[in-house]
Amino acid sequence: MDGDSIVDSQEELDDEDADEEDEESDFDDLVEDDIDPNFGHNLNEPLAPESDYNPIVREYPEIDPVYDSDSSTEENENTVGNIPMHWYDDYPHIGYDIDGKKIMRPATGDELDKFLSTMDDPDSWLSAHNYKDGQDVKLSAEELEIIRRLEGNRIPDADYNPYEDQVEFFSSKTEIMPLSAAPEPKRRFIPSKHEAKRIMKIVRAIREGRIVPRKSGYVPPKPKYYNLWNDADDKPREEHVMHITAPKMKLPTHDESYNPPAEYLPTEEEIKEWNEMDKEDRPKNYLPQKYNALRNVPGYGQFIQERFERCLDLYLAPRVRKNRLNIDPESLIPKLPSPRDLQPFPTRLAIEFLGHEGRVRSISVDPTGLWMASGSDDKTVRIWEISTGRCMATYHLDELVTSVVWGPNKEVAVLAVACGYKVGLILPEKLFSPELTLHSEEYLKAGFANVATGEPNPKAQWKQPTPAEFEKGIRVWVHLQKPVKQVTWHRKGDYFSTVAPDANNSAVLIHQLTKHQTQQPFKKTKGAVQRVMFHPTKPMFFVATQRYVRQYNLQRQELVKTMQTGVKWISSLDVHPAGDNLIIGSYDKRLCWFDLDLSSKPYKTLRYHQQAIRSVAYHKRYPLFASCADDGNVQIFHGMVYNDLLQNPLIVPVKILKNVHQRVDALGALCVEWHPTQPWLISSGADHTIKLFS
Amino acid sequence: MGKLHKKGKAGAAINYITRNQALKKLQVTLADFRRLCILKGIYPREPKNKKKANKGSTAPSTFYYAKDIQYLMHEPILGKFREYKTFAKKMAKVMSKGQYSTAKTLAENKPIYTLDHIIKERYPTFTDALRDLDDALCMIFLFATMPKTEKIKSETIENCQRLAAEFQHYILHTRSLRKTFLSIKGIYYQAEIKGQTVTWLVPYQFSQDVPTDVDFRVMLTFLEFHQTLCGFVNYRLYSDVNLVYPPTLDLKLDEGGAGMNALIIESTQSSANIAKTVNQPITSTVAASLSKEEKQRLQESEKRLKALSSKIAHIQETEDNSTTAEVDQDADSAMDEFPAPLPNLDGTAAGTVTFTDIQKASQHLTHFQSLFSNCVIFLSREVPRYSLEFVLRALGAQVGWDAVLGEGSPFDENDDRITHQISDRPTQGHRFLSRQYVQPQWAYDCINAGKILVGDTYFVGKTLPPHLSPFVEAKEGDYVPDVNQFEGQTEDLAIESGDEDEEDEDEEDEDEDEEDADEDEDEDTEHKDLHQIELEAEAKGVAFTEFEAKENKKKTKATKAAKAAEPATSAPATRSAGKKRTAAEAEAEEAKELAKIMMTNKQQKLYTKIQYGKDKKAAEVEKLTKKKEQLAKSAKASANKKAKK
């Protein structure tokens, strides 16, 4: 193999075989040092011109081959070698000559001599001390030159050229003489396994298609666009709940125009407000502007941003399917029969009863419908003539009057009054006919004869009034342990019940007037009792605690039903005259209608008062009921109950009497009561008035 | 007892997947995921119950529909993304070693992905694609005006320009432009293509300053998709109207002189028009796209282009009449296919569509499509030609322009045929008496009004009437600014328009006749015995009050009619009535209030919600009306002052 091929292979493999390269460099040095640069050239060929190839010829000092020229023969040389000379400091000799004899330390003068000699000898600074010989040696000019060059950080040898031109031994030219005499190795004659491996790798890659051969020439590109859709085969996307198409951009409105109507332009305040608003809060992302000509319209600065935001919306905004109700709000309002068709009901104020000087807590109309009694916080009970509004009688008591109720029996004229810890039974004289008065007197007295036999009941003591009180008209006192909140009569007028919420298990007591007896129907309390009521026809008894209304059978002495009202605090209760329906009012503004046959849950819960409901009442004859609340309003409903069990009661609001009573200390209308025969409504309030609507 | 259900095995818990979970599942970076989502149109969802969807955690997170992610796993593009990643790595390695030949081979086998299958998948039918074209067009028209930056390559911009021009040309060809609107943001166009309304926004042609707070990676990914979509849609649109796509300058036809053949005229026209419509930029883009393929041919073609422009002008002149007629025919055939009534043109919104209705609508459409067909319009040098030429030619006008606006104008300013000149300058110096000088808004208002408006109100230098959005459909209770703005201003320019008006009048007459008939009936009923009617009503089960109300209504109607007869006397009466609430109204209001009591809680809430929205809208309307009144007052005051002076 000639030099040419060697060079090629070397170039190919130079990164792989670093060792080879090292060898090569050694070889280079060798060549440079020992071989004539013209070595190997064909002698017949002319040499390359000087300018091309100019090896430096070193000139060494000529050695004169005389006898004495060998310095080794000159003197007896110290043979100790290169050792620290201070080892010999303590000896008289400084080493040994070639024959093994001691070389004695040459005599040296003292410091003064040394000084004198340096002073005498002008070349003393050119001499160096040779420790081996123990003598000063004068430096030659060449040696001084070397020192100077070393000091200058130069190559000591002035003749040495470190940048000599390289001699190209391995060139493209085929030399006649081989560079090495070594025989060609075997590996040069057999195919390389390594190369075969590498080639196979590529072949395999091509076969497997991992390497695609280079395209030759121009390849026309495939058509970029073609008919992607084929109407015949295309199936429209099936509707799927989870597929939500992106909403389209909102179309521009008038105010986005470059020349909008003047009323769309924002005022200065609006501009200021818009500027101060956060970018996210702005209802629109632009301010309407007006340009008087198209040429004045500038470019829109936010265009790219807005498009970017749209892009973000498209891929970042969570999409959710929202069903927009496209209904007329009026269709939500239920269709009710016109109130006009449901007449009669009270619509306007007829009579105002003035005279009380405190809140009128309770009112009651007597069964004949002629008289009305009212109890007030001014510690009086007044009796009024309904038709004229005249105050017929006033009873001054010593406590606040919380409840007044006329006895339901038309044969007996008696008014029950709850006043502090006691309940009084009043027989209003002069209002009724003498026969009725006499009968009532006897009816009220009868009990005193009876009670003498038994032991006095500590929970309720029946007492005679003082003569002064008797004079006023009070016939009986029933003293209780706790303040009485409510009195209610049984339909026959013999029994009446009282509610004293603080009195634990004796909160509810049932009193019999004719026998002056008191019963305690419940052993245990089930919550604070708010109201009680006798059933209008059956021997049933309703007790309303804070949240529940319980119906008891008095004959069987058992709980019939518990009604879950769903309200927080019941304030009032009334039973429909037919006995199958019930309404309650609550302090949390709700009115619930219960159908006793239907369910223990309210048939209807209505919330229309702005404040706590204080009182609810059914009319005895007409299908009407009313409620009053602390907002001072009285609301009248048509509440028709059908005999047909399958038909639900019809409830229609027919009239709102607004601001009937003024609000005083957060209290408005306190009590409503219907006239027993006429469609008249009487209400009393915290503003000391009583009003009758007809 | 039923089967016990384990928590988190059904429903929202498996239907939704958070973003991080999705990333882990797909084993992609967030950037790749974003690109995938954009290209595939995958969007986050809002589960009804986030806690259930997030396995009990209430931490805020983005949810995706699990099946979307499942499908993504098999997306070929995902594989391509990975291939590209390895390619990039290999390339970097090779380049760092300086193995350039290997790099070259690698670069030749660079993985390329196409979006064809995604387009087909996202838009299974062509209608779907059209429905979603709005965003794509907005994007393409925006990028057509963008400057070249580091991120936005010039090829992208050129492609966008080309796609935009192609689309515009289709609109011109089919005359499907319906509405335009000059807003402060740009110019909105709305076209109706195959029954789908497509709206797009084109920015005013100013150099866009590229904002720094916009992530162009997102924008460009979208653009990539939108370009592909637009290309396919354009192809389909062109092939549907028998045009060649892509519309290049066809040299064979040109050399053969086949301009006489009708079909070839269409195709050649299209290519020539493109060269004309978007003059320099488009020819350059065409050149750019071609230059890669056939440089030699291009040089020839450019030479010919100049020759061609004159040729086209000649052809157009000679064949103006014939071509317009053809286009009309096209429009006719198109109309038969898509007889949807124009929303802005007709007020005949009827519940039942009769054949006459359809016919009427189609007549409207043809009339609208050739709105400017009798106009020869010249554009002065200060008006935006890019928009006006498109808008005017889309409705059949012949448009010429000043040489400053570009070459290729079919006629110059001195042409006698010019009927309108659009200019936008404070005063017009030299005037031709034969033509009307109008401001650019005239063209847009004409299109929105569907008729040619009198140019006097738009005369150069005059204060323009307000430009209203044609996209607003006034509903009940909305504020309507100046409804009668355009009434009685129609120009008797075209014979067809005259016919149109007559038709309208006829319609009105018919309506009146019908009304008369109704009234007659009413009167007849009044003559009947009232008692008899009452009895009938009772039999029907109508409550007496309702019946009464009906009767009252009838009476009021009668009185109203009477009042209408004497408007002078009735005006003050109605005013006083408006101020005072009548007893009947008060009663009705009270009845409503009472009825509200009986609403259920749910209904009540819904009602208040709806009412809140209504009130808000009403407040807005009131604000506008008040402002208008105030403006009118101040204008009057200032006018008076001037008069006094």
PDB file of N, CA and C in Angstrom, chain B residues 239-276:
ATOM      1  N   SER B 239     -65.489  25.255  -6.288  1.00  0.00           N
ATOM      2  CA  SER B 239     -65.899  24.153  -7.149  1.00  0.00           C
ATOM      3  C   SER B 239     -67.419  24.095  -7.247  1.00  0.00           C
ATOM      4  N   ASP B 240     -68.115  24.607  -6.216  1.00  0.00           N
ATOM      5  CA  ASP B 240     -69.577  24.595  -6.282  1.00  0.00           C
ATOM      6  C   ASP B 240     -70.108  25.564  -7.327  1.00  0.00           C
ATOM      7  N   VAL B 241     -69.375  26.633  -7.595  1.00  0.00           N
ATOM      8  CA  VAL B 241     -69.851  27.561  -8.626  1.00  0.00           C
ATOM      9  C   VAL B 241     -69.016  27.435  -9.902  1.00  0.00           C
ATOM     10  N   ASN B 242     -68.386  26.278 -10.040  1.00  0.00           N
ATOM     11  CA  ASN B 242     -67.646  25.951 -11.258  1.00  0.00           C
ATOM     12  C   ASN B 242     -66.522  26.925 -11.541  1.00  0.00           C
ATOM     13  N   LEU B 243     -65.795  27.244 -10.530  1.00  0.00           N
ATOM     14  CA  LEU B 243     -64.608  28.056 -10.721  1.00  0.00           C
ATOM     15  C   LEU B 243     -63.391  27.196 -10.445  1.00  0.00           C
ATOM     16  N   VAL B 244     -62.301  27.598 -11.028  1.00  0.00           N
ATOM     17  CA  VAL B 244     -61.069  26.840 -10.838  1.00  0.00           C
ATOM     18  C   VAL B 244     -60.448  27.249  -9.510  1.00  0.00           C
ATOM     19  N   TYR B 245     -60.047  26.243  -8.794  1.00  0.00           N
ATOM     20  CA  TYR B 245     -59.340  26.539  -7.560  1.00  0.00           C
ATOM     21  C   TYR B 245     -58.034  25.758  -7.542  1.00  0.00           C
ATOM     22  N   PRO B 246     -56.924  26.307  -7.165  1.00  0.00           N
ATOM     23  CA  PRO B 246     -56.722  27.708  -6.799  1.00  0.00           C
ATOM     24  C   PRO B 246     -56.756  28.614  -8.020  1.00  0.00           C
ATOM     25  N   PRO B 247     -57.313  29.771  -7.885  1.00  0.00           N
ATOM     26  CA  PRO B 247     -57.474  30.652  -9.036  1.00  0.00           C
ATOM     27  C   PRO B 247     -56.159  31.311  -9.427  1.00  0.00           C
ATOM     28  N   THR B 248     -55.424  30.605 -10.232  1.00  0.00           N
ATOM     29  CA  THR B 248     -54.166  31.183 -10.730  1.00  0.00           C
ATOM     30  C   THR B 248     -54.394  31.712 -12.144  1.00  0.00           C
ATOM     31  N   LEU B 249     -53.359  32.385 -12.618  1.00  0.00           N
ATOM     32  CA  LEU B 249     -53.444  32.914 -13.982  1.00  0.00           C
ATOM     33  C   LEU B 249     -53.232  31.735 -14.926  1.00  0.00           C
ATOM     34  N   ASP B 250     -54.283  31.308 -15.587  1.00  0.00           N
ATOM     35  CA  ASP B 250     -54.169  30.125 -16.431  1.00  0.00           C
ATOM     36  C   ASP B 250     -53.596  30.522 -17.787  1.00  0.00           C
ATOM     37  N   LEU B 251     -52.374  30.074 -18.028  1.00  0.00           N
ATOM     38  CA  LEU B 251     -51.675  30.529 -19.228  1.00  0.00           C
ATOM     39  C   LEU B 251     -52.194  29.838 -20.483  1.00  0.00           C
ATOM     40  N   LYS B 252     -52.561  28.567 -20.333  1.00  0.00           N
ATOM     41  CA  LYS B 252     -53.018  27.816 -21.503  1.00  0.00           C
ATOM     42  C   LYS B 252     -54.249  28.477 -22.108  1.00  0.00           C
ATOM     43  N   LEU B 253     -55.184  28.772 -21.231  1.00  0.00           N
ATOM     44  CA  LEU B 253     -56.417  29.394 -21.714  1.00  0.00           C
ATOM     45  C   LEU B 253     -56.120  30.751 -22.328  1.00  0.00           C
ATOM     46  N   ASP B 254     -55.224  31.441 -21.667  1.00  0.00           N
ATOM     47  CA  ASP B 254     -54.899  32.773 -22.144  1.00  0.00           C
ATOM     48  C   ASP B 254     -54.288  32.700 -23.537  1.00  0.00           C
ATOM     49  N   GLU B 255     -53.365  31.766 -23.684  1.00  0.00           N
ATOM     50  CA  GLU B 255     -52.691  31.623 -24.980  1.00  0.00           C
ATOM     51  C   GLU B 255     -53.679  31.179 -26.048  1.00  0.00           C
ATOM     52  N   GLY B 256     -54.580  30.302 -25.612  1.00  0.00           N
ATOM     53  CA  GLY B 256     -55.545  29.810 -26.576  1.00  0.00           C
ATOM     54  C   GLY B 256     -56.591  30.863 -26.928  1.00  0.00           C
ATOM     55  N   GLY B 257     -56.630  31.931 -26.174  1.00  0.00           N
ATOM     56  CA  GLY B 257     -57.623  32.963 -26.448  1.00  0.00           C
ATOM     57  C   GLY B 257     -59.030  32.459 -26.248  1.00  0.00           C
ATOM     58  N   ALA B 258     -59.198  31.648 -25.247  1.00  0.00           N
ATOM     59  CA  ALA B 258     -60.503  31.031 -25.037  1.00  0.00           C
ATOM     60  C   ALA B 258     -61.440  31.938 -24.261  1.00  0.00           C
ATOM     61  N   GLY B 259     -61.176  33.202 -24.240  1.00  0.00           N
ATOM     62  CA  GLY B 259     -62.007  34.146 -23.502  1.00  0.00           C
ATOM     63  C   GLY B 259     -63.440  34.172 -24.007  1.00  0.00           C
ATOM     64  N   MET B 260     -63.702  33.648 -25.210  1.00  0.00           N
ATOM     65  CA  MET B 260     -65.053  33.690 -25.762  1.00  0.00           C
ATOM     66  C   MET B 260     -65.955  32.653 -25.094  1.00  0.00           C
ATOM     67  N   ASN B 261     -65.373  31.530 -24.779  1.00  0.00           N
ATOM     68  CA  ASN B 261     -66.165  30.449 -24.178  1.00  0.00           C
ATOM     69  C   ASN B 261     -66.698  30.887 -22.803  1.00  0.00           C
ATOM     70  N   ALA B 262     -67.981  30.648 -22.605  1.00  0.00           N
ATOM     71  CA  ALA B 262     -68.612  31.178 -21.398  1.00  0.00           C
ATOM     72  C   ALA B 262     -67.969  30.623 -20.136  1.00  0.00           C
ATOM     73  N   LEU B 263     -67.823  29.272 -20.115  1.00  0.00           N
ATOM     74  CA  LEU B 263     -67.290  28.666 -18.900  1.00  0.00           C
ATOM     75  C   LEU B 263     -65.861  29.119 -18.648  1.00  0.00           C
ATOM     76  N   ILE B 264     -65.162  29.190 -19.726  1.00  0.00           N
ATOM     77  CA  ILE B 264     -63.765  29.612 -19.591  1.00  0.00           C
ATOM     78  C   ILE B 264     -63.699  31.075 -19.180  1.00  0.00           C
ATOM     79  N   ILE B 265     -64.658  31.828 -19.667  1.00  0.00           N
ATOM     80  CA  ILE B 265     -64.707  33.237 -19.260  1.00  0.00           C
ATOM     81  C   ILE B 265     -64.824  33.317 -17.751  1.00  0.00           C
ATOM     82  N   GLU B 266     -65.685  32.482 -17.200  1.00  0.00           N
ATOM     83  CA  GLU B 266     -65.871  32.505 -15.740  1.00  0.00           C
ATOM     84  C   GLU B 266     -64.556  32.252 -15.027  1.00  0.00           C
ATOM     85  N   SER B 267     -63.919  31.182 -15.472  1.00  0.00           N
ATOM     86  CA  SER B 267     -62.702  30.846 -14.750  1.00  0.00           C
ATOM     87  C   SER B 267     -61.618  31.891 -14.994  1.00  0.00           C
ATOM     88  N   THR B 268     -61.497  32.301 -16.254  1.00  0.00           N
ATOM     89  CA  THR B 268     -60.465  33.304 -16.497  1.00  0.00           C
ATOM     90  C   THR B 268     -60.830  34.588 -15.783  1.00  0.00           C
ATOM     91  N   GLN B 269     -62.087  34.918 -15.854  1.00  0.00           N
ATOM     92  CA  GLN B 269     -62.511  36.134 -15.161  1.00  0.00           C
ATOM     93  C   GLN B 269     -62.108  36.082 -13.704  1.00  0.00           C
ATOM     94  N   SER B 270     -62.382  34.937 -13.142  1.00  0.00           N
ATOM     95  CA  SER B 270     -62.102  34.844 -11.707  1.00  0.00           C
ATOM     96  C   SER B 270     -60.639  35.109 -11.443  1.00  0.00           C
ATOM     97  N   SER B 271     -59.781  34.444 -12.248  1.00  0.00           N
ATOM     98  CA  SER B 271     -58.356  34.627 -11.969  1.00  0.00           C
ATOM     99  C   SER B 271     -57.940  36.053 -12.257  1.00  0.00           C
ATOM    100  N   ALA B 272     -58.487  36.618 -13.317  1.00  0.00           N
ATOM    101  CA  ALA B 272     -58.127  37.982 -13.656  1.00  0.00           C
ATOM    102  C   ALA B 272     -58.637  38.931 -12.585  1.00  0.00           C
ATOM    103  N   ASN B 273     -59.844  38.671 -12.117  1.00  0.00           N
ATOM    104  CA  ASN B 273     -60.412  39.551 -11.107  1.00  0.00           C
ATOM    105  C   ASN B 273     -59.587  39.569  -9.848  1.00  0.00           C
ATOM    106  N   ILE B 274     -59.117  38.406  -9.486  1.00  0.00           N
ATOM    107  CA  ILE B 274     -58.297  38.352  -8.277  1.00  0.00           C
ATOM    108  C   ILE B 274     -57.097  39.228  -8.460  1.00  0.00           C
ATOM    109  N   ALA B 275     -56.508  39.092  -9.609  1.00  0.00           N
ATOM    110  CA  ALA B 275     -55.343  39.917  -9.861  1.00  0.00           C
ATOM    111  C   ALA B 275     -55.731  41.374  -9.762  1.00  0.00           C
ATOM    112  N   LYS B 276     -56.948  41.655 -10.158  1.00  0.00           N
ATOM    113  CA  LYS B 276     -57.378  43.051 -10.156  1.00  0.00           C
ATOM    114  C   LYS B 276     -57.805  43.520  -8.764  1.00  0.00           C
TER     115      LYS B 276
END
